[in-house]
Short mmCIF file of C-alpha atoms in Angstrom, two decimals:
data_model
loop_
_atom_site.label_atom_id
_atom_site.label_comp_id
_atom_site.label_asym_id
_atom_site.label_seq_id
_atom_site.Cartn_x
_atom_site.Cartn_y
_atom_site.Cartn_z
CA MET A 2 30.96 -32.52 -15.58
CA SER A 3 27.45 -31.40 -16.09
CA VAL A 4 28.70 -27.55 -14.87
CA ASP A 5 29.84 -25.33 -17.44
CA PRO A 6 33.54 -25.47 -17.55
CA ILE A 7 34.10 -21.84 -17.61
CA ILE A 8 32.25 -19.17 -15.39
CA LEU A 9 32.60 -15.67 -15.04
CA ILE A 10 31.46 -13.79 -12.26
CA VAL A 11 31.47 -10.13 -12.54
CA GLY A 12 30.44 -7.65 -9.66
CA ASP A 13 31.29 -6.38 -6.17
CA GLU A 14 28.48 -7.51 -3.99
CA GLU A 15 30.35 -9.61 -1.63
CA LEU A 16 27.37 -11.99 -0.64
CA LEU A 17 26.03 -12.43 -4.33
CA VAL A 18 29.44 -13.45 -5.42
CA ASP A 19 30.12 -16.05 -2.53
CA ARG A 20 26.72 -17.47 -3.35
CA ALA A 21 27.47 -17.42 -7.18
CA VAL A 22 30.55 -19.41 -6.38
CA GLY A 23 29.12 -21.87 -3.77
CA ASP A 24 26.35 -22.41 -6.45
CA VAL A 25 28.81 -23.60 -8.81
CA VAL A 26 30.81 -25.85 -6.01
CA ALA A 27 27.30 -27.39 -4.94
CA SER A 28 26.38 -28.57 -8.59
CA VAL A 29 29.97 -29.84 -9.06
CA ARG A 30 29.65 -31.77 -5.92
CA ALA A 31 26.21 -32.96 -6.49
CA ASP A 32 27.57 -35.31 -9.43
CA ASP A 33 31.03 -35.40 -7.36
CA PRO A 34 30.93 -35.23 -3.63
CA GLU A 35 34.68 -35.56 -3.55
CA ALA A 36 35.31 -32.52 -5.98
CA GLU A 37 38.53 -30.81 -4.99
CA VAL A 38 37.84 -26.91 -4.54
CA ILE A 39 41.00 -24.67 -5.04
CA ASP A 40 40.31 -21.21 -4.08
CA LEU A 41 43.04 -18.62 -5.14
CA GLY A 42 43.74 -14.92 -5.28
CA PRO A 43 46.20 -13.45 -7.94
CA GLY A 44 48.96 -13.87 -5.09
CA GLY A 45 48.44 -17.66 -5.26
CA LEU A 46 49.23 -17.75 -8.99
CA GLU A 47 52.45 -17.79 -10.91
CA PRO A 48 53.31 -17.97 -14.57
CA GLY A 49 52.56 -22.15 -15.33
CA ARG A 50 50.43 -22.51 -12.20
CA ILE A 51 46.95 -22.71 -14.13
CA ALA A 52 48.24 -25.66 -16.26
CA GLU A 53 49.48 -27.25 -13.14
CA LEU A 54 46.17 -26.83 -11.20
CA THR A 55 43.89 -28.09 -13.94
CA SER A 56 45.98 -31.04 -14.59
CA PRO A 57 44.02 -34.36 -13.90
CA SER A 58 44.50 -35.34 -10.51
CA LEU A 59 46.38 -38.67 -9.38
CA PHE A 60 43.33 -39.85 -7.82
CA GLY A 61 40.77 -38.94 -10.39
CA GLY A 62 37.76 -36.67 -9.95
CA GLY A 63 36.63 -33.09 -10.56
CA LYS A 64 37.78 -29.88 -9.60
CA VAL A 65 36.60 -26.24 -9.24
CA LEU A 66 39.16 -23.63 -9.65
CA VAL A 67 38.23 -20.36 -8.29
CA LEU A 68 40.17 -17.14 -9.26
CA ARG A 69 39.51 -14.19 -6.88
CA ALA A 70 40.10 -10.76 -7.95
CA ALA A 71 40.62 -12.01 -11.52
CA GLN A 72 40.96 -8.13 -12.30
CA ASP A 73 44.46 -8.08 -10.89
CA LEU A 74 45.82 -11.01 -12.65
CA GLY A 75 48.23 -9.02 -14.92
CA LYS A 76 48.79 -9.37 -18.69
CA ASP A 77 50.59 -12.80 -18.56
CA LEU A 78 48.21 -14.77 -16.25
CA THR A 79 45.30 -13.25 -18.07
CA ALA A 80 46.53 -14.58 -21.28
CA GLU A 81 47.19 -17.96 -19.42
CA VAL A 82 43.57 -18.23 -18.38
CA LEU A 83 42.31 -17.56 -21.71
CA ALA A 84 44.64 -19.76 -23.55
CA TYR A 85 43.33 -22.49 -20.97
CA ALA A 86 39.53 -21.54 -21.44
CA ARG A 87 39.68 -22.35 -25.24
CA THR A 88 40.47 -26.07 -24.60
CA PRO A 89 39.11 -26.54 -20.87
CA ALA A 90 39.53 -29.83 -19.33
CA ASP A 91 36.46 -32.13 -18.98
CA ASP A 92 36.71 -32.70 -15.25
CA VAL A 93 37.52 -28.92 -14.13
CA ALA A 94 35.11 -25.85 -13.59
CA LEU A 95 37.17 -22.54 -13.67
CA VAL A 96 35.29 -19.73 -11.99
CA ALA A 97 36.99 -16.18 -12.63
CA VAL A 98 35.73 -13.50 -10.19
CA HIS A 99 36.21 -9.85 -11.58
CA HIS A 100 34.93 -6.94 -9.55
CA GLY A 101 34.04 -4.97 -12.66
CA GLY A 102 35.15 -1.79 -14.36
CA ALA A 103 37.67 -0.90 -16.71
CA LYS A 104 40.67 -2.99 -14.84
CA GLY A 105 41.36 -6.39 -16.11
CA LYS A 106 38.74 -5.90 -18.91
CA ALA A 107 40.56 -7.98 -21.32
CA LEU A 108 39.93 -11.09 -19.36
CA VAL A 109 36.31 -10.36 -18.94
CA ASP A 110 36.01 -9.40 -23.15
CA GLY A 111 38.27 -12.53 -23.82
CA LEU A 112 36.04 -14.95 -21.63
CA ALA A 113 32.91 -13.58 -23.38
CA LYS A 114 34.00 -14.22 -26.64
CA LEU A 115 34.64 -17.72 -25.78
CA LYS A 116 31.09 -18.34 -24.62
CA ALA A 117 31.82 -18.37 -20.71
CA ARG A 118 28.73 -18.35 -18.77
CA LYS A 119 28.55 -14.94 -17.16
CA VAL A 120 26.88 -14.30 -13.75
CA SER A 121 26.50 -10.60 -12.54
CA CYS A 122 26.67 -9.62 -8.96
CA PRO A 123 26.48 -5.68 -9.10
CA LYS A 124 26.45 -3.77 -5.81
CA VAL A 125 22.84 -3.20 -4.74
CA THR A 126 22.53 0.26 -4.13
CA LYS A 127 19.12 1.51 -4.77
CA MET A 128 15.99 1.14 -2.38
CA GLY A 129 14.12 -0.66 -4.66
CA GLU A 130 16.74 -3.43 -5.32
CA ARG A 131 16.97 -3.87 -1.72
CA VAL A 132 13.43 -4.38 -1.52
CA ASP A 133 13.50 -7.00 -4.49
CA PHE A 134 16.34 -8.67 -2.66
CA VAL A 135 14.40 -8.91 0.94
CA ARG A 136 11.31 -10.36 -0.87
CA ALA A 137 13.33 -12.78 -2.87
CA GLU A 138 15.28 -13.88 0.37
CA ILE A 139 11.92 -14.17 2.28
CA ARG A 140 10.77 -16.41 -0.76
CA ARG A 141 13.85 -18.38 -0.76
CA ALA A 142 13.40 -19.02 2.78
CA GLY A 143 9.59 -20.51 2.31
CA GLY A 144 7.88 -17.09 3.32
CA LYS A 145 6.25 -14.07 2.01
CA ILE A 146 6.50 -10.20 2.70
CA SER A 147 4.78 -7.27 1.26
CA PRO A 148 7.02 -4.40 -0.19
CA ASP A 149 6.27 -2.21 2.74
CA GLY A 150 7.20 -4.89 5.30
CA ALA A 151 10.41 -5.25 3.21
CA ARG A 152 11.11 -1.48 3.54
CA GLY A 153 10.56 -1.77 7.24
CA LEU A 154 13.02 -4.68 7.63
CA ILE A 155 15.65 -2.57 5.84
CA GLU A 156 15.03 0.28 8.00
CA ALA A 157 15.40 -1.69 11.10
CA VAL A 158 18.55 -4.17 9.76
CA GLY A 159 20.34 -1.30 7.63
CA ASN A 160 21.83 -2.14 4.06
CA ASP A 161 23.99 -4.66 4.52
CA LEU A 162 23.05 -7.78 2.38
CA ARG A 163 24.52 -10.38 4.73
CA GLU A 164 22.72 -8.77 7.74
CA LEU A 165 19.50 -8.69 5.56
CA ALA A 166 19.67 -12.17 4.53
CA ALA A 167 20.16 -13.40 7.94
CA ALA A 168 17.33 -11.45 9.15
CA CYS A 169 15.03 -12.80 6.33
CA SER A 170 15.96 -16.38 7.50
CA GLN A 171 15.41 -15.72 11.15
CA LEU A 172 12.05 -13.96 10.74
CA VAL A 173 10.74 -16.77 8.47
CA SER A 174 12.24 -19.53 11.02
CA ASP A 175 10.36 -17.53 13.84
CA THR A 176 6.96 -16.69 12.18
CA GLY A 177 6.27 -19.95 10.30
CA GLY A 178 6.55 -17.97 6.85
CA LYS A 179 4.06 -15.03 7.25
CA VAL A 180 6.19 -11.90 7.56
CA ASP A 181 4.21 -8.70 8.24
CA ASP A 182 4.70 -5.26 9.82
CA ALA A 183 4.03 -6.60 13.46
CA ALA A 184 6.55 -9.38 12.86
CA VAL A 185 9.31 -7.31 11.88
CA ALA A 186 8.57 -4.79 14.89
CA ARG A 187 8.48 -7.62 17.09
CA TYR A 188 11.76 -8.99 16.35
CA TYR A 189 13.58 -5.53 16.10
CA ARG A 190 11.82 -3.97 18.86
CA GLY A 191 15.22 -1.84 19.69
CA ARG A 192 14.86 -0.07 16.57
CA ALA A 193 12.93 3.24 17.75
CA GLU A 194 12.71 4.87 14.43
CA VAL A 195 11.03 1.76 13.01
CA SER A 196 8.40 1.59 15.76
CA GLY A 197 7.65 4.94 15.48
CA PHE A 198 7.30 5.05 11.81
CA THR A 199 5.04 1.75 11.83
CA VAL A 200 2.76 3.58 14.28
CA ALA A 201 2.70 6.68 11.82
CA ASP A 202 1.74 4.42 8.73
CA LYS A 203 -0.81 2.44 10.55
CA ALA A 204 -2.54 5.71 11.78
CA ILE A 205 -2.26 7.57 8.39
CA GLU A 206 -3.63 4.38 6.56
CA GLY A 207 -6.79 4.44 9.16
CA ARG A 208 -5.88 1.34 11.02
CA LEU A 209 -6.66 2.53 14.47
CA ALA A 210 -6.55 -0.96 16.18
CA GLU A 211 -3.06 -1.72 14.57
CA ALA A 212 -1.69 1.82 15.15
CA LEU A 213 -2.85 1.55 18.94
CA GLU A 214 -1.26 -2.02 19.23
CA GLN A 215 2.00 -0.60 17.63
CA LEU A 216 2.07 2.44 19.88
CA ARG A 217 1.65 0.44 23.34
CA TRP A 218 4.35 -2.01 22.10
CA ALA A 219 6.80 0.50 21.24
CA LEU A 220 6.15 2.38 24.66
CA ALA A 221 6.55 -0.81 26.34
CA THR A 222 9.76 -1.48 24.72
CA GLY A 223 11.20 1.94 25.78
CA VAL A 224 10.63 3.97 23.01
CA ALA A 225 10.81 7.43 23.80
CA PRO A 226 7.35 9.29 23.33
CA VAL A 227 9.14 12.08 21.46
CA LEU A 228 10.40 9.62 18.89
CA ILE A 229 6.99 8.59 18.05
CA VAL A 230 5.83 12.15 17.64
CA SER A 231 8.38 12.88 15.44
CA ALA A 232 7.58 9.79 13.26
CA LEU A 233 4.08 10.90 13.18
CA ALA A 234 4.91 14.50 12.27
CA GLN A 235 7.19 13.23 9.32
CA GLY A 236 4.22 11.19 8.04
CA VAL A 237 1.80 13.74 8.00
CA ARG A 238 4.28 16.20 6.72
CA GLY A 239 5.00 13.87 4.10
CA LEU A 240 1.18 13.96 2.91
CA ALA A 241 1.23 17.82 3.03
CA LYS A 242 4.48 17.80 0.91
CA VAL A 243 3.37 15.23 -1.57
CA GLY A 244 -0.22 16.65 -1.77
CA GLY A 245 0.91 20.03 -2.46
CA ALA A 246 3.27 19.17 -5.18
CA PRO A 247 2.77 20.50 -8.70
CA ARG A 248 0.39 18.36 -10.52
CA GLY A 249 2.54 17.89 -13.70
CA ALA A 250 5.64 16.62 -11.52
CA ARG A 251 5.94 12.77 -11.22
CA GLY A 252 8.63 10.15 -10.70
CA ALA A 253 12.19 11.05 -10.34
CA ALA A 254 11.79 14.84 -10.90
CA LEU A 255 8.85 14.82 -8.07
CA ALA A 256 10.86 12.78 -5.89
CA LYS A 257 14.02 15.24 -6.22
CA GLU A 258 11.87 18.34 -5.85
CA LEU A 259 10.39 17.14 -2.63
CA GLY A 260 13.64 15.60 -1.45
CA MET A 261 12.38 12.45 -0.79
CA PRO A 262 13.21 8.93 -2.14
CA PRO A 263 11.13 7.82 -5.24
CA TRP A 264 9.70 4.72 -3.14
CA LYS A 265 8.58 6.89 -0.40
CA VAL A 266 6.71 9.38 -2.56
CA GLU A 267 4.76 6.48 -4.18
CA ARG A 268 3.90 5.20 -0.68
CA VAL A 269 2.53 8.65 0.28
CA GLN A 270 0.87 9.04 -2.87
CA ARG A 271 -1.20 5.75 -2.11
CA GLN A 272 -1.89 7.17 1.14
CA LEU A 273 -3.02 10.19 0.06
CA HIS A 274 -6.15 8.81 -1.97
CA ALA A 275 -8.21 8.52 1.34
CA TRP A 276 -7.00 12.10 2.50
CA SER A 277 -8.58 15.70 2.02
CA ALA A 278 -6.45 18.79 2.23
CA ASP A 279 -8.78 19.83 5.41
CA GLY A 280 -7.99 16.37 7.12
CA VAL A 281 -4.01 16.82 6.56
CA ALA A 282 -4.72 20.27 8.29
CA ARG A 283 -6.38 18.68 11.36
CA ALA A 284 -3.87 16.04 11.25
CA LEU A 285 -0.89 18.33 11.43
CA THR A 286 -2.69 20.32 14.08
CA ALA A 287 -2.99 17.13 16.20
CA VAL A 288 0.62 16.27 15.80
CA ALA A 289 1.71 20.03 16.85
CA GLU A 290 -0.09 19.65 20.01
CA ALA A 291 1.20 16.11 20.68
CA ASP A 292 4.65 17.48 20.20
CA GLU A 293 3.87 19.92 23.29
CA GLN A 294 2.23 17.61 25.40
CA VAL A 295 5.03 14.86 25.42
CA LYS A 296 7.51 17.39 26.08
CA GLY A 297 6.10 18.42 29.30
CA GLY A 298 2.66 19.73 28.74
CA ALA A 299 0.76 16.40 29.71
CA ALA A 300 0.83 14.60 32.69
CA ASP A 301 0.44 11.28 30.85
CA PRO A 302 2.57 11.16 27.40
CA ALA A 303 1.30 7.78 26.69
CA TYR A 304 -2.51 8.95 26.93
CA ALA A 305 -1.62 12.05 24.72
CA LEU A 306 -0.22 9.80 21.90
CA GLU A 307 -3.20 7.63 22.04
CA LYS A 308 -5.46 10.50 21.55
CA THR A 309 -3.21 11.93 18.69
CA VAL A 310 -3.30 8.74 16.76
CA ALA A 311 -7.05 8.80 17.03
CA GLU A 312 -7.25 12.09 15.99
CA ILE A 313 -5.18 11.31 12.93
CA VAL A 314 -7.49 8.29 11.85
CA THR A 315 -10.56 10.50 12.49
CA ALA A 316 -8.99 13.32 10.24
CA ARG A 317 -8.43 10.77 7.34
CA GLY A 318 -12.07 10.67 7.06
#
């Protein structure tokens, strides 16, 4: 068997764990399509069962033995797994899945000493890690997406990796591989916040035609004007907050002081390069007027929003 005889998967990110197990099974079955897969939790094992499961099959062929939640195996079963790992069978790939942490660490340490191949699947908790995941998923499916596009998709879909992976695959399939902000907005048009923030980002970056296109699309799909004004306000206030921050502050310290995630601070800092303090002040005034107009002060909220977007782009200078 060309696959490592012992594989240790450590982590509790379910999608990544399932993929790691799937990769082992696929590799084994590439050599032996009839290879048997035995997938067990601790409840499916009792003393002596490891030897039984790893013994040669009457019909020959390879096996993949997956031990789930290996941190719960207990002292005796852990000792059995480690004893087997010292002299593994030639036609068996044993995969131990451990959630991480201190519980059952003797198994992790023991398999590490025996040079088992380790695959890490830690929980993806940071925005930057999710952005990297989305970009990797898009590439895996044969497409391309910018960091900002990836953030937009995360804001639209949420943090669940399975849902993100499915969205990435669908977007590449539907767009032919070029996944930009417009594609994300088009396929997730029910997400009002994303629609509003997309309009705001385009306007703040001086992309008038794209901002107006996204604005008209958002309104046509039922996004309330007040939500779009709110997104515009947050975008322009972000410029004011970051622009008014102490010069010496940067990185995580600056993000903490401003109450903004680091990735957002970095984005606003990039946007600020084309803005003056006077321009930000004029944009804030335009947004304040728009807020009043869409809440009853204007006969045509759509026109008021288009005018505000144009004023923000003009203020950018």
